Amino acid sequence: MSNLIIVESPTKIKTIKRYLSGDYEVIASRGHLRDLPKSKLGVDIENNFEPHYINIKDKEPIIKEIKKKAKKCDHVYLAGDPDREGEAISWHLAQILGLDLNDANRVTFKELTASGIKAGMEHPRQIDMNLVDAQQARRVLDRIVGYKLSPFLWRKIRRGLSAGRVQSVAVKMICDREEEIRKFVSTEYWSVDAEFLAKGAKKPFSAKLELVDGKKPELLSKEQTDAALERLDGAVFTAANVKKSVRRKSPAAPFTTSTLQQEASRRLSFQARRTMKVAQELYEGLEIQDMGPVGLITYMRTDSQRVSDEARAQAYDFIKEKYGEDYIPETPNKYKTKGNAQDAHEAIRPSYIDRQSIEGTPAEKKLYDLIWKRTVASQMVCAELDRTTIVIDMSGSSQQFVATGEVVRFDGFLRLYSESTDDDQAA
């Protein structure tokens, strides 16, 4: 054995080894191996908040095994997940094994495919101490807030309560919102909708009362509404203005971590924790018939909406074959990532665009299908909708109804996928 690769999860081992050629051994750390001690604060507040790490007691057998294997190899590659936690785990491993932080021994796999693993192994780098420090800052804040504030809650409220860096702020936001709700004064309001049937038409359409005496109606009681309705008796309604326009509807961006959780909740009724668990399984690899263990999606913790040129080309090939060239945009769709977002990874997408469905559990199949459709649809042309607005005047009165409607002129990406909304879920 001359090369040792240390990953976080043991479920990745088969997938990674399948694509490696040469003398490689792969072992898993199974998460963090060092942490702050539980028995005390573990942070030197007087000395620049220096953390004091110790080996996690339950991980001693794993540490012993990793050290034993590392001694027998020429090269050790630290392959923690490509995020802050993975960078910190790699740094802790380097400390445990006595590795030189100036060595290029950190590798990341953005997708567990042949090309993803090859790219990772071909571009080793030094451990990114900025990412490590970011993780350490979060961990130190967790410890300070938790260990300093929790005892205060025990004294003032009840023993057993806990406080945390995120938890405490979330409780404050909930309390503020509850206070707003209690202070809210409900106000009654009414609206008037009518159904009209045009001459020669078979199907009625709905319109809403928008103007009364030249201004927006204030119908705050049944009496006011009844008065508005009385003015409708015996009236003749005329379409005073018909406006037609074409609206372009753009496809939703590829999934980030947060949008995947939201859409999985709306469409699949998955809780966020379940969504991330299933996504982790898809990323780390499933046994596929005639292929063995295969990583099926890119890394699932990302706030980037970027898709690689290679993946976009694969999507275009599928779209052209399935729907025709009219469904491919003239220029690639651009999605603007938020200014404070990390763009180290791509959006969450299938590793193989040509694999439309997978083998796996029902949850894995459903989530993969959602990711696949969202990715391909994001690369399709916009939909075109014919929008019609009809203004209906009432004879002898200044009351006015407005009706709007849309019909699909060209379905575009809607042929494959349409983003859901919270209103859809409520319905």
Tab-separated table of C-alpha atoms in Angstrom:
chain	number	residue	atom	x	y	z
A	1	MET	CA	0.000	0.000	0.000
A	2	SER	CA	1.433	3.373	-0.989
A	3	ASN	CA	-1.585	5.733	-0.915
A	4	LEU	CA	-4.173	6.227	1.806
A	5	ILE	CA	-7.364	8.235	1.249
A	6	ILE	CA	-9.313	9.235	4.358
A	7	VAL	CA	-12.985	10.083	3.784
A	8	GLU	CA	-15.730	10.924	6.284
A	9	SER	CA	-18.392	8.329	5.535
A	10	PRO	CA	-17.798	4.587	5.102
A	11	THR	CA	-20.576	4.429	2.492
A	12	LYS	CA	-18.300	6.327	0.083
A	13	ILE	CA	-15.522	3.753	0.207
A	14	LYS	CA	-16.912	1.324	-2.396
A	15	THR	CA	-17.783	4.105	-4.823
A	16	ILE	CA	-14.362	5.760	-4.600
A	17	LYS	CA	-12.362	2.524	-4.802
A	18	ARG	CA	-14.301	1.525	-7.910
A	19	TYR	CA	-12.861	4.463	-9.852
A	20	LEU	CA	-9.290	4.376	-8.521
A	21	SER	CA	-6.527	2.666	-10.394
A	22	GLY	CA	-3.275	1.913	-8.626
A	23	ASP	CA	-2.326	1.161	-5.062
A	24	TYR	CA	-4.945	2.942	-2.943
A	25	GLU	CA	-6.498	2.174	0.406
A	26	VAL	CA	-9.634	4.071	1.480
A	27	ILE	CA	-10.698	4.410	5.110
A	28	ALA	CA	-13.412	6.467	6.839
A	29	SER	CA	-13.041	8.737	9.867
A	30	ARG	CA	-16.814	8.532	10.461
A	31	GLY	CA	-17.049	12.247	11.124
A	32	HIS	CA	-15.012	14.307	13.586
A	33	LEU	CA	-12.193	12.679	15.565
A	34	ARG	CA	-11.386	15.649	17.838
A	35	ASP	CA	-13.611	18.126	19.638
A	36	LEU	CA	-13.757	20.440	22.636
A	37	PRO	CA	-13.961	18.569	25.971
A	38	LYS	CA	-17.453	18.097	27.406
A	39	SER	CA	-16.346	18.518	31.028
A	40	LYS	CA	-15.277	22.164	30.703
A	41	LEU	CA	-15.530	25.208	28.435
A	42	GLY	CA	-12.458	24.226	26.419
A	43	VAL	CA	-11.976	27.776	25.081
A	44	ASP	CA	-9.331	30.126	26.468
A	45	ILE	CA	-11.297	33.379	26.441
A	46	GLU	CA	-8.319	35.342	27.760
A	47	ASN	CA	-5.988	34.057	25.029
A	48	ASN	CA	-7.630	35.034	21.752
A	49	PHE	CA	-10.387	32.420	22.269
A	50	GLU	CA	-7.923	29.585	21.682
A	51	PRO	CA	-9.799	26.237	21.525
A	52	HIS	CA	-8.449	23.203	23.363
A	53	TYR	CA	-9.188	20.022	21.416
A	54	ILE	CA	-9.043	16.445	22.639
A	55	ASN	CA	-9.549	13.140	20.867
A	56	ILE	CA	-13.158	11.972	21.088
A	57	LYS	CA	-13.168	8.980	23.430
A	58	ASP	CA	-15.440	6.791	21.287
A	59	LYS	CA	-13.208	7.414	18.259
A	60	GLU	CA	-9.975	6.067	19.766
A	61	PRO	CA	-10.207	2.710	17.889
A	62	ILE	CA	-10.685	4.553	14.565
A	63	ILE	CA	-7.791	6.921	15.339
A	64	LYS	CA	-5.573	3.950	16.157
A	65	GLU	CA	-6.498	2.197	12.892
A	66	ILE	CA	-5.930	5.351	10.788
A	67	LYS	CA	-2.516	5.931	12.378
A	68	LYS	CA	-1.547	2.313	11.738
A	69	LYS	CA	-2.485	2.491	8.057
A	70	ALA	CA	-0.918	5.926	7.586
A	71	LYS	CA	2.468	4.645	8.795
A	72	LYS	CA	2.490	2.044	6.028
A	73	CYS	CA	1.844	4.437	3.137
A	74	ASP	CA	3.866	6.896	1.169
A	75	HIS	CA	1.056	9.431	0.712
A	76	VAL	CA	-1.991	10.354	2.792
A	77	TYR	CA	-4.862	12.200	1.102
A	78	LEU	CA	-7.449	13.954	3.260
A	79	ALA	CA	-10.784	13.641	1.458
A	80	GLY	CA	-13.340	15.093	3.863
A	81	ASP	CA	-16.510	16.555	2.386
A	82	PRO	CA	-16.025	19.742	0.303
A	83	ASP	CA	-17.368	22.137	2.950
A	84	ARG	CA	-16.299	23.833	6.189
A	85	GLU	CA	-16.842	20.749	8.330
A	86	GLY	CA	-14.942	18.562	5.859
A	87	GLU	CA	-12.048	21.042	5.823
A	88	ALA	CA	-11.945	21.074	9.630
A	89	ILE	CA	-12.020	17.271	9.821
A	90	SER	CA	-9.109	17.164	7.355
A	91	TRP	CA	-7.189	19.681	9.484
A	92	HIS	CA	-7.798	17.641	12.644
A	93	LEU	CA	-6.587	14.519	10.828
A	94	ALA	CA	-3.433	16.363	9.783
A	95	GLN	CA	-2.848	17.277	13.449
A	96	ILE	CA	-3.407	13.699	14.627
A	97	LEU	CA	-1.121	12.219	11.956
A	98	GLY	CA	1.522	14.934	12.191
A	99	LEU	CA	1.183	15.915	8.529
A	100	ASP	CA	2.813	19.045	7.140
A	101	LEU	CA	0.128	21.696	6.510
A	102	ASN	CA	2.222	23.017	3.618
A	103	ASP	CA	1.822	19.725	1.745
A	104	ALA	CA	-0.812	19.439	-0.984
A	105	ASN	CA	-2.662	16.504	0.560
A	106	ARG	CA	-6.256	17.794	0.599
A	107	VAL	CA	-8.536	16.413	-2.123
A	108	THR	CA	-12.249	17.083	-2.661
A	109	PHE	CA	-14.817	15.181	-4.694
A	110	LYS	CA	-17.696	17.368	-5.854
A	111	GLU	CA	-19.355	14.289	-7.306
A	112	LEU	CA	-18.543	10.625	-6.760
A	113	THR	CA	-18.196	9.718	-10.419
A	114	ALA	CA	-15.221	8.646	-12.502
A	115	SER	CA	-14.605	12.211	-13.701
A	116	GLY	CA	-15.281	13.755	-10.260
A	117	ILE	CA	-12.858	11.446	-8.443
A	118	LYS	CA	-10.255	11.779	-11.170
A	119	ALA	CA	-10.466	15.591	-11.027
A	120	GLY	CA	-10.141	15.546	-7.242
A	121	MET	CA	-7.074	13.292	-7.239
A	122	GLU	CA	-5.408	15.263	-10.036
A	123	HIS	CA	-5.716	18.568	-8.152
A	124	PRO	CA	-4.641	18.087	-4.519
A	125	ARG	CA	-4.143	21.303	-2.555
A	126	GLN	CA	-3.175	22.574	0.860
A	127	ILE	CA	-5.771	22.647	3.611
A	128	ASP	CA	-7.741	25.906	3.343
A	129	MET	CA	-7.220	27.500	6.755
A	130	ASN	CA	-9.860	30.152	6.037
A	131	LEU	CA	-12.492	27.403	5.895
A	132	VAL	CA	-11.011	25.742	8.978
A	133	ASP	CA	-11.113	29.010	10.892
A	134	ALA	CA	-14.726	29.575	9.807
A	135	GLN	CA	-15.684	26.181	11.225
A	136	GLN	CA	-13.707	26.804	14.411
A	137	ALA	CA	-15.416	30.168	14.911
A	138	ARG	CA	-18.826	28.503	14.706
A	139	ARG	CA	-17.775	25.737	17.084
A	140	VAL	CA	-16.286	28.157	19.624
A	141	LEU	CA	-19.416	30.340	19.503
A	142	ASP	CA	-21.569	27.246	20.010
A	143	ARG	CA	-19.560	26.339	23.085
A	144	ILE	CA	-19.423	29.839	24.619
A	145	VAL	CA	-23.132	30.530	24.148
A	146	GLY	CA	-24.173	27.044	25.225
A	147	TYR	CA	-21.921	26.741	28.289
A	148	LYS	CA	-22.417	30.320	29.494
A	149	LEU	CA	-26.107	30.866	28.792
A	150	SER	CA	-27.548	27.437	29.625
A	151	PRO	CA	-26.618	27.612	33.365
A	152	PHE	CA	-28.262	31.034	33.480
A	153	LEU	CA	-31.493	29.481	32.155
A	154	TRP	CA	-31.236	26.756	34.787
A	155	ARG	CA	-31.045	29.344	37.560
A	156	LYS	CA	-33.728	31.682	36.241
A	157	ILE	CA	-36.235	29.372	34.529
A	158	ARG	CA	-35.795	25.605	34.831
A	159	ARG	CA	-32.983	23.057	34.903
A	160	GLY	CA	-32.418	21.073	31.732
A	161	LEU	CA	-33.016	23.962	29.331
A	162	SER	CA	-30.318	24.621	26.752
A	163	ALA	CA	-29.245	27.639	24.727
A	164	GLY	CA	-27.287	27.703	21.496
A	165	ARG	CA	-25.765	30.040	18.927
A	166	VAL	CA	-28.619	29.546	16.464
A	167	GLN	CA	-31.312	28.263	18.813
A	168	SER	CA	-31.289	31.369	21.009
A	169	VAL	CA	-31.679	33.757	18.066
A	170	ALA	CA	-34.456	31.583	16.604
A	171	VAL	CA	-36.366	31.685	19.916
A	172	LYS	CA	-36.032	35.489	19.955
A	173	MET	CA	-37.445	35.719	16.408
A	174	ILE	CA	-40.356	33.441	17.321
A	175	CYS	CA	-41.142	35.496	20.423
A	176	ASP	CA	-41.021	38.765	18.450
A	177	ARG	CA	-43.343	37.304	15.825
A	178	GLU	CA	-45.755	36.002	18.470
A	179	GLU	CA	-45.872	39.475	20.002
A	180	GLU	CA	-46.722	40.979	16.595
A	181	ILE	CA	-49.508	38.428	16.144
A	182	ARG	CA	-51.010	39.243	19.536
A	183	LYS	CA	-50.921	42.985	18.804
A	184	PHE	CA	-52.544	42.544	15.382
A	185	VAL	CA	-56.066	43.938	15.102
A	186	SER	CA	-58.121	41.998	12.585
A	187	THR	CA	-60.222	43.971	10.105
A	188	GLU	CA	-63.228	42.694	8.215
A	189	TYR	CA	-63.174	43.081	4.445
A	190	TRP	CA	-65.271	41.854	1.534
A	191	SER	CA	-64.738	41.387	-2.189
A	192	VAL	CA	-67.132	41.062	-5.115
A	193	ASP	CA	-66.537	38.613	-7.932
A	194	ALA	CA	-68.861	38.081	-10.865
A	195	GLU	CA	-69.191	35.546	-13.644
A	196	PHE	CA	-69.796	36.841	-17.170
A	197	LEU	CA	-70.867	35.025	-20.297
A	198	ALA	CA	-69.977	36.698	-23.567
A	199	LYS	CA	-72.365	36.509	-26.495
A	200	GLY	CA	-71.885	33.242	-28.350
A	201	ALA	CA	-69.639	31.820	-25.641
A	202	LYS	CA	-70.398	28.585	-23.828
A	203	LYS	CA	-68.122	28.986	-20.831
A	204	PRO	CA	-68.311	31.900	-18.351
A	205	PHE	CA	-65.292	33.734	-16.978
A	206	SER	CA	-64.708	35.420	-13.632
A	207	ALA	CA	-63.967	39.086	-13.011
A	208	LYS	CA	-63.346	41.101	-9.855
A	209	LEU	CA	-64.836	44.436	-8.870
A	210	GLU	CA	-61.852	46.788	-9.040
A	211	LEU	CA	-63.321	50.330	-9.149
A	212	VAL	CA	-66.272	52.004	-7.463
A	213	ASP	CA	-66.786	55.692	-8.267
A	214	GLY	CA	-63.361	55.823	-9.825
A	215	LYS	CA	-61.406	54.387	-6.874
A	216	LYS	CA	-60.601	51.069	-5.287
A	217	PRO	CA	-63.608	49.845	-3.334
A	218	GLU	CA	-63.478	49.793	0.466
A	219	LEU	CA	-65.888	47.028	1.352
A	220	LEU	CA	-65.387	46.720	5.090
A	221	SER	CA	-68.833	45.430	6.014
A	222	LYS	CA	-71.773	43.444	4.666
A	223	GLU	CA	-73.785	46.662	4.422
A	224	GLN	CA	-71.194	48.326	2.169
A	225	THR	CA	-70.992	45.200	0.026
A	226	ASP	CA	-74.787	44.930	-0.282
A	227	ALA	CA	-74.908	48.581	-1.394
A	228	ALA	CA	-72.368	47.845	-4.128
A	229	LEU	CA	-74.364	44.782	-5.212
A	230	GLU	CA	-77.629	46.761	-5.412
A	231	ARG	CA	-76.071	49.013	-8.035
A	232	LEU	CA	-75.555	45.969	-10.250
A	233	ASP	CA	-79.277	45.202	-10.603
A	234	GLY	CA	-80.487	45.668	-14.178
A	235	ALA	CA	-77.166	47.001	-15.407
A	236	VAL	CA	-75.705	46.312	-18.835
A	237	PHE	CA	-72.066	45.254	-18.886
A	238	THR	CA	-69.753	46.103	-21.757
A	239	ALA	CA	-66.178	45.090	-22.470
A	240	ALA	CA	-64.666	48.566	-22.556
A	241	ASN	CA	-61.095	47.477	-23.151
A	242	VAL	CA	-59.389	44.246	-24.126
A	243	LYS	CA	-55.620	44.139	-23.819
A	244	LYS	CA	-53.546	41.239	-25.064
A	245	SER	CA	-49.871	40.653	-24.386
A	246	VAL	CA	-47.315	37.873	-24.377
A	247	ARG	CA	-45.567	37.016	-21.121
A	248	ARG	CA	-42.360	35.021	-20.932
A	249	LYS	CA	-42.029	32.725	-17.934
A	250	SER	CA	-38.488	31.664	-17.045
A	251	PRO	CA	-37.611	28.277	-15.547
A	252	ALA	CA	-36.588	28.074	-11.911
A	253	ALA	CA	-32.876	27.912	-11.145
A	254	PRO	CA	-31.190	24.574	-10.340
A	255	PHE	CA	-31.446	23.512	-6.713
A	256	THR	CA	-29.394	24.917	-3.863
A	257	THR	CA	-29.562	23.272	-0.439
A	258	SER	CA	-32.353	25.557	0.787
A	259	THR	CA	-34.490	25.440	-2.383
A	260	LEU	CA	-34.198	21.639	-2.494
A	261	GLN	CA	-35.460	21.431	1.085
A	262	GLN	CA	-38.353	23.795	0.306
A	263	GLU	CA	-39.454	22.008	-2.871
A	264	ALA	CA	-39.111	18.546	-1.303
A	265	SER	CA	-41.305	19.748	1.542
A	266	ARG	CA	-43.983	21.095	-0.795
A	267	ARG	CA	-44.002	18.273	-3.334
A	268	LEU	CA	-42.904	15.231	-1.341
A	269	SER	CA	-43.837	16.241	2.231
A	270	PHE	CA	-40.225	15.571	3.281
A	271	GLN	CA	-38.875	17.260	6.391
A	272	ALA	CA	-35.559	19.065	5.891
A	273	ARG	CA	-33.656	16.416	7.855
A	274	ARG	CA	-35.080	13.620	5.694
A	275	THR	CA	-34.321	15.505	2.488
A	276	MET	CA	-30.656	15.935	3.447
A	277	LYS	CA	-30.356	12.315	4.575
A	278	VAL	CA	-31.687	11.013	1.255
A	279	ALA	CA	-29.571	13.513	-0.708
A	280	GLN	CA	-26.483	12.326	1.203
A	281	GLU	CA	-27.267	8.755	0.143
A	282	LEU	CA	-27.598	9.822	-3.498
A	283	TYR	CA	-24.294	11.722	-3.327
A	284	GLU	CA	-22.312	8.988	-1.596
A	285	GLY	CA	-23.460	6.331	-4.042
A	286	LEU	CA	-26.009	3.578	-4.565
A	287	GLU	CA	-25.599	0.112	-5.990
A	288	ILE	CA	-26.752	0.295	-9.603
A	289	GLN	CA	-27.277	-2.864	-11.640
A	290	ASP	CA	-24.419	-3.531	-14.089
A	291	MET	CA	-22.540	-0.484	-12.720
A	292	GLY	CA	-21.842	-1.180	-9.049
A	293	PRO	CA	-21.737	1.709	-6.533
A	294	VAL	CA	-22.362	5.040	-8.273
A	295	GLY	CA	-22.600	8.608	-6.941
A	296	LEU	CA	-25.818	9.975	-8.443
A	297	ILE	CA	-25.837	13.702	-7.588
A	298	THR	CA	-23.297	16.436	-6.943
A	299	TYR	CA	-22.518	17.606	-3.396
A	300	MET	CA	-25.785	18.550	-1.693
A	301	ARG	CA	-24.580	21.397	0.561
A	302	THR	CA	-24.278	24.408	-1.713
A	303	ASP	CA	-25.779	27.846	-2.267
A	304	SER	CA	-24.569	28.101	-5.854
A	305	GLN	CA	-26.903	27.995	-8.876
A	306	ARG	CA	-24.092	27.294	-11.319
A	307	VAL	CA	-24.125	24.260	-13.623
A	308	SER	CA	-20.953	23.064	-15.344
A	309	ASP	CA	-20.571	23.361	-19.111
A	310	GLU	CA	-20.305	19.579	-19.315
A	311	ALA	CA	-23.609	19.058	-17.496
A	312	ARG	CA	-25.315	21.745	-19.587
A	313	ALA	CA	-24.162	20.043	-22.787
A	314	GLN	CA	-25.562	16.724	-21.534
A	315	ALA	CA	-28.865	18.434	-20.741
A	316	TYR	CA	-29.005	19.964	-24.235
A	317	ASP	CA	-28.407	16.539	-25.788
A	318	PHE	CA	-31.338	15.099	-23.847
A	319	ILE	CA	-33.639	18.079	-24.559
A	320	LYS	CA	-32.865	17.994	-28.280
A	321	GLU	CA	-33.500	14.263	-28.554
A	322	LYS	CA	-36.666	14.305	-26.411
A	323	TYR	CA	-38.343	17.595	-27.312
A	324	GLY	CA	-36.498	19.093	-30.286
A	325	GLU	CA	-34.220	22.075	-30.857
A	326	ASP	CA	-37.032	24.598	-30.212
A	327	TYR	CA	-36.716	23.777	-26.518
A	328	ILE	CA	-33.020	24.732	-26.316
A	329	PRO	CA	-32.355	28.450	-25.581
A	330	GLU	CA	-30.224	30.432	-28.017
A	331	THR	CA	-27.945	31.479	-25.161
A	332	PRO	CA	-27.485	29.539	-21.906
A	333	ASN	CA	-29.867	30.484	-19.100
A	334	LYS	CA	-28.120	32.584	-16.453
A	335	TYR	CA	-28.996	32.380	-12.774
A	336	LYS	CA	-27.646	34.986	-10.404
A	337	THR	CA	-26.144	33.573	-7.216
A	338	LYS	CA	-26.586	35.775	-4.151
A	339	GLY	CA	-23.656	38.067	-3.447
A	340	ASN	CA	-22.715	36.453	-0.124
A	341	ALA	CA	-23.062	32.891	-1.435
A	342	GLN	CA	-20.130	30.508	-1.658
A	343	ASP	CA	-19.638	29.413	-5.260
A	344	ALA	CA	-17.114	26.664	-4.600
A	345	HIS	CA	-19.530	23.988	-5.821
A	346	GLU	CA	-22.113	23.632	-8.518
A	347	ALA	CA	-25.827	23.593	-7.895
A	348	ILE	CA	-27.312	20.238	-6.892
A	349	ARG	CA	-27.687	18.255	-10.100
A	350	PRO	CA	-27.587	14.642	-11.315
A	351	SER	CA	-24.102	13.281	-11.948
A	352	TYR	CA	-25.389	11.699	-15.163
A	353	ILE	CA	-28.050	13.718	-16.990
A	354	ASP	CA	-28.818	10.779	-19.275
A	355	ARG	CA	-29.928	8.728	-16.245
A	356	GLN	CA	-33.546	9.831	-15.905
A	357	SER	CA	-34.528	7.313	-13.217
A	358	ILE	CA	-32.674	5.211	-10.670
A	359	GLU	CA	-32.951	2.096	-8.577
A	360	GLY	CA	-33.304	2.661	-4.848
A	361	THR	CA	-35.788	3.235	-2.076
A	362	PRO	CA	-39.041	5.101	-2.843
A	363	ALA	CA	-37.647	8.211	-1.125
A	364	GLU	CA	-34.409	8.073	-3.141
A	365	LYS	CA	-36.337	7.653	-6.382
A	366	LYS	CA	-38.656	10.574	-5.632
A	367	LEU	CA	-35.913	12.987	-4.613
A	368	TYR	CA	-33.700	12.022	-7.553
A	369	ASP	CA	-36.628	12.545	-9.954
A	370	LEU	CA	-37.203	16.010	-8.475
A	371	ILE	CA	-33.522	16.973	-8.831
A	372	TRP	CA	-33.315	15.566	-12.350
A	373	LYS	CA	-36.405	17.397	-13.624
A	374	ARG	CA	-35.423	20.691	-12.003
A	375	THR	CA	-31.918	20.517	-13.497
A	376	VAL	CA	-33.003	19.710	-17.047
A	377	ALA	CA	-35.899	22.196	-16.990
A	378	SER	CA	-33.514	24.943	-15.840
A	379	GLN	CA	-31.645	24.534	-19.134
A	380	MET	CA	-34.756	24.712	-21.334
A	381	VAL	CA	-36.237	27.682	-23.159
A	382	CYS	CA	-38.733	30.019	-21.485
A	383	ALA	CA	-42.464	29.355	-21.764
A	384	GLU	CA	-44.640	31.891	-23.603
A	385	LEU	CA	-48.094	32.748	-22.260
A	386	ASP	CA	-50.849	34.735	-23.997
A	387	ARG	CA	-52.218	37.095	-21.351
A	388	THR	CA	-55.605	38.770	-21.793
A	389	THR	CA	-56.966	41.583	-19.572
A	390	ILE	CA	-60.613	42.626	-20.002
A	391	VAL	CA	-61.995	45.797	-18.430
A	392	ILE	CA	-65.792	45.614	-18.044
A	393	ASP	CA	-67.793	48.815	-17.583
A	394	MET	CA	-71.291	48.941	-16.129
A	395	SER	CA	-73.898	51.168	-17.736
A	396	GLY	CA	-75.171	54.025	-15.575
A	397	SER	CA	-72.441	53.556	-12.984
A	398	SER	CA	-68.735	54.115	-12.486
A	399	GLN	CA	-68.236	50.594	-11.201
A	400	GLN	CA	-65.742	48.539	-13.128
A	401	PHE	CA	-64.799	44.836	-13.225
A	402	VAL	CA	-61.469	43.442	-14.417
A	403	ALA	CA	-60.781	39.904	-15.612
A	404	THR	CA	-57.372	38.454	-16.438
A	405	GLY	CA	-56.430	35.112	-17.879
A	406	GLU	CA	-53.518	33.275	-19.449
A	407	VAL	CA	-53.193	30.439	-21.903
A	408	VAL	CA	-49.978	28.714	-22.899
A	409	ARG	CA	-48.764	29.733	-26.334
A	410	PHE	CA	-45.528	27.679	-26.150
A	411	ASP	CA	-44.907	25.384	-23.205
A	412	GLY	CA	-41.085	25.512	-23.176
A	413	PHE	CA	-39.726	24.215	-19.857
A	414	LEU	CA	-43.306	23.675	-18.602
A	415	ARG	CA	-43.305	20.591	-20.798
A	416	LEU	CA	-41.148	18.971	-18.114
A	417	TYR	CA	-41.421	20.832	-14.803
A	418	SER	CA	-43.135	23.709	-13.022
A	419	GLU	CA	-42.005	25.042	-9.647
A	420	SER	CA	-44.545	24.643	-6.860
A	421	THR	CA	-45.518	27.345	-4.357
A	422	ASP	CA	-46.698	27.430	-0.762
A	423	ASP	CA	-50.180	28.245	-2.112
A	424	ASP	CA	-50.117	24.998	-4.097
A	425	GLN	CA	-49.296	23.117	-0.897
A	426	ALA	CA	-52.134	24.794	0.990
A	427	ALA	CA	-54.579	23.935	-1.780
